[in-house]
XYZ file of C-alpha atoms in Angstrom:
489
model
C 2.032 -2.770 -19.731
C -1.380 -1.211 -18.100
C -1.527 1.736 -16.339
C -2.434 0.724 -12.416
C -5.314 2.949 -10.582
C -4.530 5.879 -9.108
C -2.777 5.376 -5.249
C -4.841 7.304 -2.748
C -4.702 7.938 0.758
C -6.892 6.297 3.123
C -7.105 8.552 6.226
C -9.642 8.183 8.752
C -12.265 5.487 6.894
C -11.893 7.421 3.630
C -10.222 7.319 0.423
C -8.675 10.496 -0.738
C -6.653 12.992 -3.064
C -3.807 14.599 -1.254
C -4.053 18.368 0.101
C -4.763 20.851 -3.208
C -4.173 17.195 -5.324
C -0.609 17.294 -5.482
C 0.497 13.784 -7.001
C 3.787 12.406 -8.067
C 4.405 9.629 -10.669
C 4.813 6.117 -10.389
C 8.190 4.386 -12.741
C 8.511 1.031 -13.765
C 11.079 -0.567 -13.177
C 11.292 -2.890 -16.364
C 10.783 0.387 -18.836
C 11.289 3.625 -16.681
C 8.069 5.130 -17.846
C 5.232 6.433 -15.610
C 2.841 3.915 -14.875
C 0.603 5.249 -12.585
C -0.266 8.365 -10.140
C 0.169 8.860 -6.557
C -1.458 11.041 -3.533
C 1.473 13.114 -2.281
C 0.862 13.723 1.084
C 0.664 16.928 3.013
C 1.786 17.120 6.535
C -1.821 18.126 7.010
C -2.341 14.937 5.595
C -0.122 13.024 7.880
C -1.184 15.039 10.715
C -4.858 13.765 9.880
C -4.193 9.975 9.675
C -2.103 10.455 13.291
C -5.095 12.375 14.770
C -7.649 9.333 13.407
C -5.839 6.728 14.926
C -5.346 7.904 18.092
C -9.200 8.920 18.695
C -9.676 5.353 16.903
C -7.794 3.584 19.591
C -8.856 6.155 22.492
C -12.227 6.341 21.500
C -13.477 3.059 20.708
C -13.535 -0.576 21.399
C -11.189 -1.770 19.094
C -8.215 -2.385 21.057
C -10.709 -4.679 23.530
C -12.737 -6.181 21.205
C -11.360 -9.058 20.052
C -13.586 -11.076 18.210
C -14.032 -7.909 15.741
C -10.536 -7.917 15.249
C -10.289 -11.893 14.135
C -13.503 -10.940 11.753
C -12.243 -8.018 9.885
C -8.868 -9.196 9.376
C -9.989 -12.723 7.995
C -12.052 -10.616 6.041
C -9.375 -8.765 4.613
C -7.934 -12.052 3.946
C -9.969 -12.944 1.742
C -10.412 -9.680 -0.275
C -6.434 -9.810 -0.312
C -6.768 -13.360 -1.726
C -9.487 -12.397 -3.981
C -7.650 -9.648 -5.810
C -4.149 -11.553 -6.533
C -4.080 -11.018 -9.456
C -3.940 -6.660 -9.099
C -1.522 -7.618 -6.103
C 0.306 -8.755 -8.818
C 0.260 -5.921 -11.461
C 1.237 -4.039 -8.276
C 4.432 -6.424 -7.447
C 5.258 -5.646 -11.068
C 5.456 -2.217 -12.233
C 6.048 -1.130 -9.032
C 8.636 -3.456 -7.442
C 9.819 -4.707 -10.748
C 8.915 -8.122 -9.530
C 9.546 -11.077 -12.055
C 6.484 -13.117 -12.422
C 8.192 -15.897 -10.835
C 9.196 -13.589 -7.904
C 5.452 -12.834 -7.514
C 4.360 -17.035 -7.081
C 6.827 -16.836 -3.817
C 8.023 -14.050 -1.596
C 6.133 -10.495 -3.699
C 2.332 -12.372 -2.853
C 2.150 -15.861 -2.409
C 4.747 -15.713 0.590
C 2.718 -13.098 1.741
C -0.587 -14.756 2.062
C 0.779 -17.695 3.409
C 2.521 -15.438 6.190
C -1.039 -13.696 6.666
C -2.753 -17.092 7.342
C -0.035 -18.085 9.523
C -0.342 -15.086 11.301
C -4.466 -15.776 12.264
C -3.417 -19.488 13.244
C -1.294 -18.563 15.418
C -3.287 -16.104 17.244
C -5.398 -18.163 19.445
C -1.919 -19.073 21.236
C -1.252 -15.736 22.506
C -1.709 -15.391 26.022
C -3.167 -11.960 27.507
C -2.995 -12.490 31.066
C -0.209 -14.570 33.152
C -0.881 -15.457 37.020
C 2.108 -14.584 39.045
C 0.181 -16.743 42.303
C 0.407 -15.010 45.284
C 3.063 -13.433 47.590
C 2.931 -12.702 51.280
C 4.951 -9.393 52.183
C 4.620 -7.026 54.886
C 2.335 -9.109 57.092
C -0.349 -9.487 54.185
C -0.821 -11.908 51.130
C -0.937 -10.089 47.556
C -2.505 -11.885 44.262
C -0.379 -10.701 40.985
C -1.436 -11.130 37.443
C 0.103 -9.358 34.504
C -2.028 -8.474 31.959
C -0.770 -7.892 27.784
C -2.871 -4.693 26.562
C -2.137 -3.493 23.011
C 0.652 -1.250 23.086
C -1.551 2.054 21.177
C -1.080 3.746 17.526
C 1.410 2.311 15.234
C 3.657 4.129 12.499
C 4.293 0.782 9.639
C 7.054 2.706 7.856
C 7.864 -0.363 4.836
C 10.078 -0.487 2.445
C 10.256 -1.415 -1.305
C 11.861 -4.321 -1.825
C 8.990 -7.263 -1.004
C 6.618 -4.481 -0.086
C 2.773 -6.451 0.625
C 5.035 -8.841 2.370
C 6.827 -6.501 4.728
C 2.864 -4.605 5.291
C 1.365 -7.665 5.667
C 4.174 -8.725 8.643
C 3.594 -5.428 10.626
C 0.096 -4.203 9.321
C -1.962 -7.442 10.242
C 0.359 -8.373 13.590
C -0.508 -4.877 14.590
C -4.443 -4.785 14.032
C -4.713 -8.636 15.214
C -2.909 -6.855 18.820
C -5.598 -4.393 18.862
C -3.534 -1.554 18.010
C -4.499 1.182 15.127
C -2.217 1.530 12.469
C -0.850 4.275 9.808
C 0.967 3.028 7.231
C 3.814 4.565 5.431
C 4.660 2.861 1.995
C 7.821 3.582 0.519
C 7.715 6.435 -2.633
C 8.700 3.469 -5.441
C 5.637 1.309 -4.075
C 2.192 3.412 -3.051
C -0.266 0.937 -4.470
C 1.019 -1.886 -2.712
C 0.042 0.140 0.490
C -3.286 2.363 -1.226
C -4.850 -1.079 -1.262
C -4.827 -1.832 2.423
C -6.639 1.372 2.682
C -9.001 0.663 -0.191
C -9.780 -3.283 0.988
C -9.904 -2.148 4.679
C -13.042 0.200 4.139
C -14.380 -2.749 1.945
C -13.915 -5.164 4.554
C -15.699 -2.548 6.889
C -12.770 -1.442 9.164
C -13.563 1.314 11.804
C -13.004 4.767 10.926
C -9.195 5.249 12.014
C -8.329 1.802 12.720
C -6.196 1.725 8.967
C -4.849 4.730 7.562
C -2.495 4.932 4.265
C -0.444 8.035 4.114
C 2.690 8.136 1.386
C 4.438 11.356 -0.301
C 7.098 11.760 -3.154
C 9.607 12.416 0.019
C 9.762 9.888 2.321
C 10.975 12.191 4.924
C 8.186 14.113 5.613
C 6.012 11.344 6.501
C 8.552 9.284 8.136
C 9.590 11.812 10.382
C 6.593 13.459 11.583
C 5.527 9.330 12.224
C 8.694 8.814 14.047
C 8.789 12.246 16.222
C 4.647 12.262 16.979
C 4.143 11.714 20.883
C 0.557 10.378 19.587
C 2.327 7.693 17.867
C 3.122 4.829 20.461
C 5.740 2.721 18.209
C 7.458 2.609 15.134
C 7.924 -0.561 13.376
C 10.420 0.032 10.179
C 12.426 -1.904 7.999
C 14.792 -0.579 5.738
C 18.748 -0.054 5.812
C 20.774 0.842 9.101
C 21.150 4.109 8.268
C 17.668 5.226 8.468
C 17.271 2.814 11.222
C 19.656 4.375 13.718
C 17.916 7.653 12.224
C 14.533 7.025 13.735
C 16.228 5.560 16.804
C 17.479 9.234 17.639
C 14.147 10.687 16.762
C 11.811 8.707 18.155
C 14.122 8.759 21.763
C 12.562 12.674 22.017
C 9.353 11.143 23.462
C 10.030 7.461 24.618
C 8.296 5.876 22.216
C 8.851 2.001 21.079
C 10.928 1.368 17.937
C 11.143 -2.027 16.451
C 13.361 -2.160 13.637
C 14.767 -4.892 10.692
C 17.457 -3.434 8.920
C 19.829 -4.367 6.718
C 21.963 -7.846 6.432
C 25.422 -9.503 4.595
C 24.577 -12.988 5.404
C 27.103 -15.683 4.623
C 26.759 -18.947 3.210
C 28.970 -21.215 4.871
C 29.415 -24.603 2.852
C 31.929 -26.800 4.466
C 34.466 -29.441 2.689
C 32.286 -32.160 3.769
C 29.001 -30.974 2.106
C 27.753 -34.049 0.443
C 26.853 -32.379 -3.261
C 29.663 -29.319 -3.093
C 29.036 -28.270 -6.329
C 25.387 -28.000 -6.172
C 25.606 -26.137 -3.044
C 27.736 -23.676 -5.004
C 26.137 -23.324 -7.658
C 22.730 -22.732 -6.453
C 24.058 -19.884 -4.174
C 24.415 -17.550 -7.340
C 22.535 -14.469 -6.392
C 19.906 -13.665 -8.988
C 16.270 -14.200 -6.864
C 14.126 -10.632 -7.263
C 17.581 -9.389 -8.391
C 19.347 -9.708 -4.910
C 16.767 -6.838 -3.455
C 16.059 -8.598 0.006
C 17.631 -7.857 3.346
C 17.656 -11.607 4.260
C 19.776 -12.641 1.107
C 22.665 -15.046 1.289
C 24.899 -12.561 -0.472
C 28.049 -14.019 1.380
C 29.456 -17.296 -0.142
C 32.358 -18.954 2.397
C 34.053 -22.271 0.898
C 37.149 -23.524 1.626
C 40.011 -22.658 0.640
C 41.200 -26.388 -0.192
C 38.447 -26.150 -3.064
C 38.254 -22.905 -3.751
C 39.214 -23.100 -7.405
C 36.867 -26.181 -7.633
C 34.210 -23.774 -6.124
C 35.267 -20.999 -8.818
C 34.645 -23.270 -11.798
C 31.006 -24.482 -10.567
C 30.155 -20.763 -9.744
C 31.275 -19.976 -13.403
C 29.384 -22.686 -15.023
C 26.375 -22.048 -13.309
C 26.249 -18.129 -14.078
C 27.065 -19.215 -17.532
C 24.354 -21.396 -17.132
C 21.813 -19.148 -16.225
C 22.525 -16.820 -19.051
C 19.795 -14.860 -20.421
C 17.116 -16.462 -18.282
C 15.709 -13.504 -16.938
C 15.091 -9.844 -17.238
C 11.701 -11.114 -19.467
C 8.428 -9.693 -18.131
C 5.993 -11.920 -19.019
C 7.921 -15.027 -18.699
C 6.491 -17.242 -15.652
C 9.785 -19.040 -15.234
C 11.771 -15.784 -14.704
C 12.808 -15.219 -10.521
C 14.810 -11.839 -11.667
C 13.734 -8.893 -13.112
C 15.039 -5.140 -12.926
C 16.577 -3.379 -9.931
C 14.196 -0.980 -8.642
C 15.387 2.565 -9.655
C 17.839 4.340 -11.705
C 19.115 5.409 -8.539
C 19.412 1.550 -6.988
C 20.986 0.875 -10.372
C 23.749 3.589 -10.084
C 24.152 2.296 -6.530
C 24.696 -1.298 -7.291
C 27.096 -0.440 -10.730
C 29.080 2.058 -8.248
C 29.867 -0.741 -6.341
C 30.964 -3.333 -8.975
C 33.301 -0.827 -9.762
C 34.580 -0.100 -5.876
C 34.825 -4.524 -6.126
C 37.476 -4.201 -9.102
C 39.387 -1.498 -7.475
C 39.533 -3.014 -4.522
C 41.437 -5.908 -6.176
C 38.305 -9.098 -6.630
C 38.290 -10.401 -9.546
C 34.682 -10.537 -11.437
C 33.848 -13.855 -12.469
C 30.910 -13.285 -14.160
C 28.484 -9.897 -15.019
C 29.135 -6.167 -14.076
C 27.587 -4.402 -16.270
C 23.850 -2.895 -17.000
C 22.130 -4.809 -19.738
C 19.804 -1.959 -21.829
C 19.112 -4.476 -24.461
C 16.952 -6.161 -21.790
C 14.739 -3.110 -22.161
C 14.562 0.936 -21.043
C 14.771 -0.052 -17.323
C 16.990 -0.849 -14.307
C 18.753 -3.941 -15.374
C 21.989 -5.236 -13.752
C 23.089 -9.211 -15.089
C 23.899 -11.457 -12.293
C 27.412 -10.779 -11.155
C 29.707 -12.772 -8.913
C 33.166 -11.734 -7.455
C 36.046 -14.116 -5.872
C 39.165 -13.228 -4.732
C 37.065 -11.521 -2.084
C 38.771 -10.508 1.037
C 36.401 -10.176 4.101
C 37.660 -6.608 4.663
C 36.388 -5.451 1.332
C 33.949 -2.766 1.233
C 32.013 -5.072 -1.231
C 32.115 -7.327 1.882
C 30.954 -5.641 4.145
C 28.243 -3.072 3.012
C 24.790 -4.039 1.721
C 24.797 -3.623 -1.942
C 21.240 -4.678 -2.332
C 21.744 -5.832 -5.799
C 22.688 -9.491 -7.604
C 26.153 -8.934 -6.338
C 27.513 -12.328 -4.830
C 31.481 -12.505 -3.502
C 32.970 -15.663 -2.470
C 35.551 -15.691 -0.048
C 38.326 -18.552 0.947
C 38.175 -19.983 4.491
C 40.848 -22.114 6.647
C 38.755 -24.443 8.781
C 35.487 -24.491 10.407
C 36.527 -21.612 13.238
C 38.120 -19.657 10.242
C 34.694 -19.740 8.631
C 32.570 -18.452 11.576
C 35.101 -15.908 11.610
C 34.517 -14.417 8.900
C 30.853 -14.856 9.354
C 30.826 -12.847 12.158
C 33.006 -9.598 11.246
C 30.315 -7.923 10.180
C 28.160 -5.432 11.005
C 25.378 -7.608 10.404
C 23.577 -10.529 11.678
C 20.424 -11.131 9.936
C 20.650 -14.782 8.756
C 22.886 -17.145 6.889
C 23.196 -20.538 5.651
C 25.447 -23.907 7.011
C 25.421 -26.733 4.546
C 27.470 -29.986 5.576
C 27.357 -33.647 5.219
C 27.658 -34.154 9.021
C 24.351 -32.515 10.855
C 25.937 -32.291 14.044
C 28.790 -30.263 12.634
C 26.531 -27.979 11.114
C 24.699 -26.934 13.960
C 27.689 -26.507 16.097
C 28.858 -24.210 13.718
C 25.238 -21.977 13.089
C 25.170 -21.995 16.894
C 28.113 -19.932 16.874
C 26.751 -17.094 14.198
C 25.489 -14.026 15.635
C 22.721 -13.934 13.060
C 18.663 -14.081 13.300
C 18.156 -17.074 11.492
C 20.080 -19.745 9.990
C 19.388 -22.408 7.307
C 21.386 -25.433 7.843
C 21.477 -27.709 4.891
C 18.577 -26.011 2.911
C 15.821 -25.869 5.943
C 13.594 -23.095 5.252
C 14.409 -20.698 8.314
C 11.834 -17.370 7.280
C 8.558 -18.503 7.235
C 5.178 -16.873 8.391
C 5.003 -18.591 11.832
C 8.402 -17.874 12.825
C 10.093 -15.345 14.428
C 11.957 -13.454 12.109
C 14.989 -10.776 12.684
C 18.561 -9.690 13.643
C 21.250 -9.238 15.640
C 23.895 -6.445 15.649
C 22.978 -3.866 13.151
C 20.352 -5.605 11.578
C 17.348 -4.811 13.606
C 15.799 -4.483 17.514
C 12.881 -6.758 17.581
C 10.971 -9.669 16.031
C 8.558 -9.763 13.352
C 6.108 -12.502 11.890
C 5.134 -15.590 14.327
C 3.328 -15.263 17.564
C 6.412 -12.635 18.817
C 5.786 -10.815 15.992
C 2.262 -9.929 17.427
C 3.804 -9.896 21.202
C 6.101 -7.072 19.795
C 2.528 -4.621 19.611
C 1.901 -5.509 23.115
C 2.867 -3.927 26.264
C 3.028 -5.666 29.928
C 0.627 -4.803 32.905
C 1.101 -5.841 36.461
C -1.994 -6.234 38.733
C -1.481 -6.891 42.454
C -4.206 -7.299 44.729
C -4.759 -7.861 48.959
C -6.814 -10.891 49.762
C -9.695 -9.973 51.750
């Protein structure tokens, strides 16, 4: 396993060390060892990247100029797509990305979402004519016009981490804001190289900056509590969330968040291939790390033993298949950190005191290697009340739970905190959607349709976000409304 390039800040056009050159180290996630070096950033150094992209958005012609802004992001583009292969070394020893992980949502997913994003740009609409209005003896013209809402703190997280910059990052720049980025601690590389490709691609001084620190408070909060910071965009759990709600209320400024989700699965008695649906909701995809998973399984209770028995055969079934680094078939790898591993194991353990019953895993596999690895685990006998079914475990922790009928099942769907997406699968496509109309979640994939995709509008209800990302609302979310009224002469 290579050592990756040193992570530097990008601050105002320019690569650079941290203040006095204070670094911290970079883990794997597949063999805990230091892989790499990071800036760790000064609040001088934050302070700096704020200062550039305000005078960058004040002072220039960026936030007007829109044909620069279509150039130098397809530009970017391409270096992006031209250097996959580091994106990948970066999905893996940082992220702990299997290599079949990386083909889909850690880079491929990514680029897709990045094209989608500059297709769907030429819809966006920057002025809407209101017609006119006669009031108070006289006839007024109205227009609003959409103006780029100002400087942008990208705080990411490090799940899918050049997926989640990519979503705010490019939606940002393409609305003519500037941007600073905040990477998550476990992932700097994954946002160094925006900084690095974005002087390449010959950004403005300011327009990009790349700040990240060993503490992600110190960033994150001067970000969140700068009045020269117009709006936060964040994703990460609730907690933080509500966090830099509060802060960011001191001085009014926007704050679009995607937080965290326990999306259910709902198959229904009439699903024509029961078993399959079953067994290909086992939850072992980047190791269950994603906000969006399906980590939720509802089946009836009329087959819920039958449902028991596929699970069991299919997590048999999977076996040892993963957890190998250089294996392109592998989808699961490591959790992230020894402290995401304690989290997850804690919480296998709260599942058996709380009275499931673990079908299949629990424990930490070290033969796999030195790092984070958890083995696929299910639980059934799951009551929705369960801690385990209700908080976000953010590891390859599925529970299945029993359901009476189709209003039982939306139910239990619905008490939860969350709403963030979920899955309907049934033979009868009218009964589906009747029953994912009634889920307060995002998005919804009814019998297997692909609901999260670059040129859709992606996000939650409930606790699991304010906002939209990705699609053509995910650039409208950087814009803010102008009215224009006008006598006629």
């Amino acid at each position: 396993m290579a050592m990756l390039p040193d992570a530097k800040l990008f601050i105002d056009g320019s690569q650079r060390d941290a203040e006095g050159g204070k670094t911290f180290d970079i883990i794997s996630p597949w063999t805990a060892e230091i892989v790499g070096k990071a800036a760790d950033a000064s609040a001088a150094d934050v302070d700096a990247a704020i200062a550039a992209a305000r005078r960058a958005f004040d002072q220039s012609d960026w936030s007007t100029n829109t044909d620069l802004r279509v150039s130098l992001v397809t530009r970017l583009y391409e270096l992006f797509h031209a250097n996959r292969s580091r994106l990948s070394d970066l999905a893996r020893n940082e992220a702990g990305a299997a290599l079949g992980a990386v083909g889909r949502a850690h880079v491929d997913m990514a680029m897709d979402g990045w094209k989608d994003f500059l297709d769907v740009f030429p819809q966006l609409k920057w002025e809407k004519d209101y017609g006119p209005r006669t009031g108070f003896g006289f006839e007024s013209m109205r227009k609003a016009v959409y103006e780029p809402v100002g400087v942008v703190a990208a705080i990411t997280p490090w799940n899918v981490p050049l997926y989640v910059n990519v979503g705010k990052v490019v939606a940002a720049l393409l609305a003519g804001c500037t941007v600073i980025l905040k990477p998550a601690p476990n992932t700097p590389g994954m946002g160094a190289i925006f900084g690095e490709l974005a002087k390449e691609a010959g950004f403005p001084a300011g327009v990009i900056n790349v700040v990240f620190g060993a503490d992600p408070a110190l960033a994150g909060e001067m970000l969140v509590q700068d009045p020269r910071v117009d709006l936060v965009s964040f994703t990460g759990s609730t907690a933080v969330g509500k966090r830099i709600m509060e802060q960011g209320a001191a001085t009014l400024k926007r704050v679009f968040l995607e937080l965290g989700g326990k999306s259910a699965k709902i198959v229904l008695d009439d699903a024509p291939n029961f078993a399959m649906e079953c067994a290909q909701s086992i939850l072992v995809f980047h190791a269950g790390q994603g906000c969006a998973v399906q980590s939720r399984l509802l089946v009836p209770r009329s087959r819920y033993e039958e449902a028991k028995a596929v699970l069991q055969r299919a997590y048999a079934g999977f076996g040892d298949n993963w957890g190998d680094y250089d294996n392109p078939a592998h989808i699961m790898g490591p959790v992230v950190s020894k402290r995401q591993m304690d989290r997850v194991l804690s919480y296998i353990d709260l599942g058996q005191q709380e009275g499931a019953t673990l079908l299949a895993g629990g424990k930490a596999r070290p033969d796999k290697g030195n790092g984070y690895f958890i083995e696929p685990t299910c639980f059934v006998d799951v009551r929705n009340e369960m801690r385990i079914a209700q908080e976000e475990i953010f590891g390859p922790v599925l529970v299945v739970i029993p359901y009476e009928d189709d209003d039982d099942a939306v139910r239990i769907a619905n008490e939860s905190q969350y709403g963030l997406s979920g899955g309907v699968s049934s033979g009868d496509l009218d009964r589906a959607m009747a029953v994912a109309r009634r889920i307060r979640t995002g998005s919804v994939s009814i019998n297997g349709g692909m609901c999260i995709a670059g040129d859709l509008p992606f996000g939650g209800y409930k606790a699991s976000g304010v906002g939209r990302e990705w699609g053509l609302e995910g650039i409208e979310e950087f814009l803010e409304t102008k009215l224009l009224a006008w006598r006629q002469s």
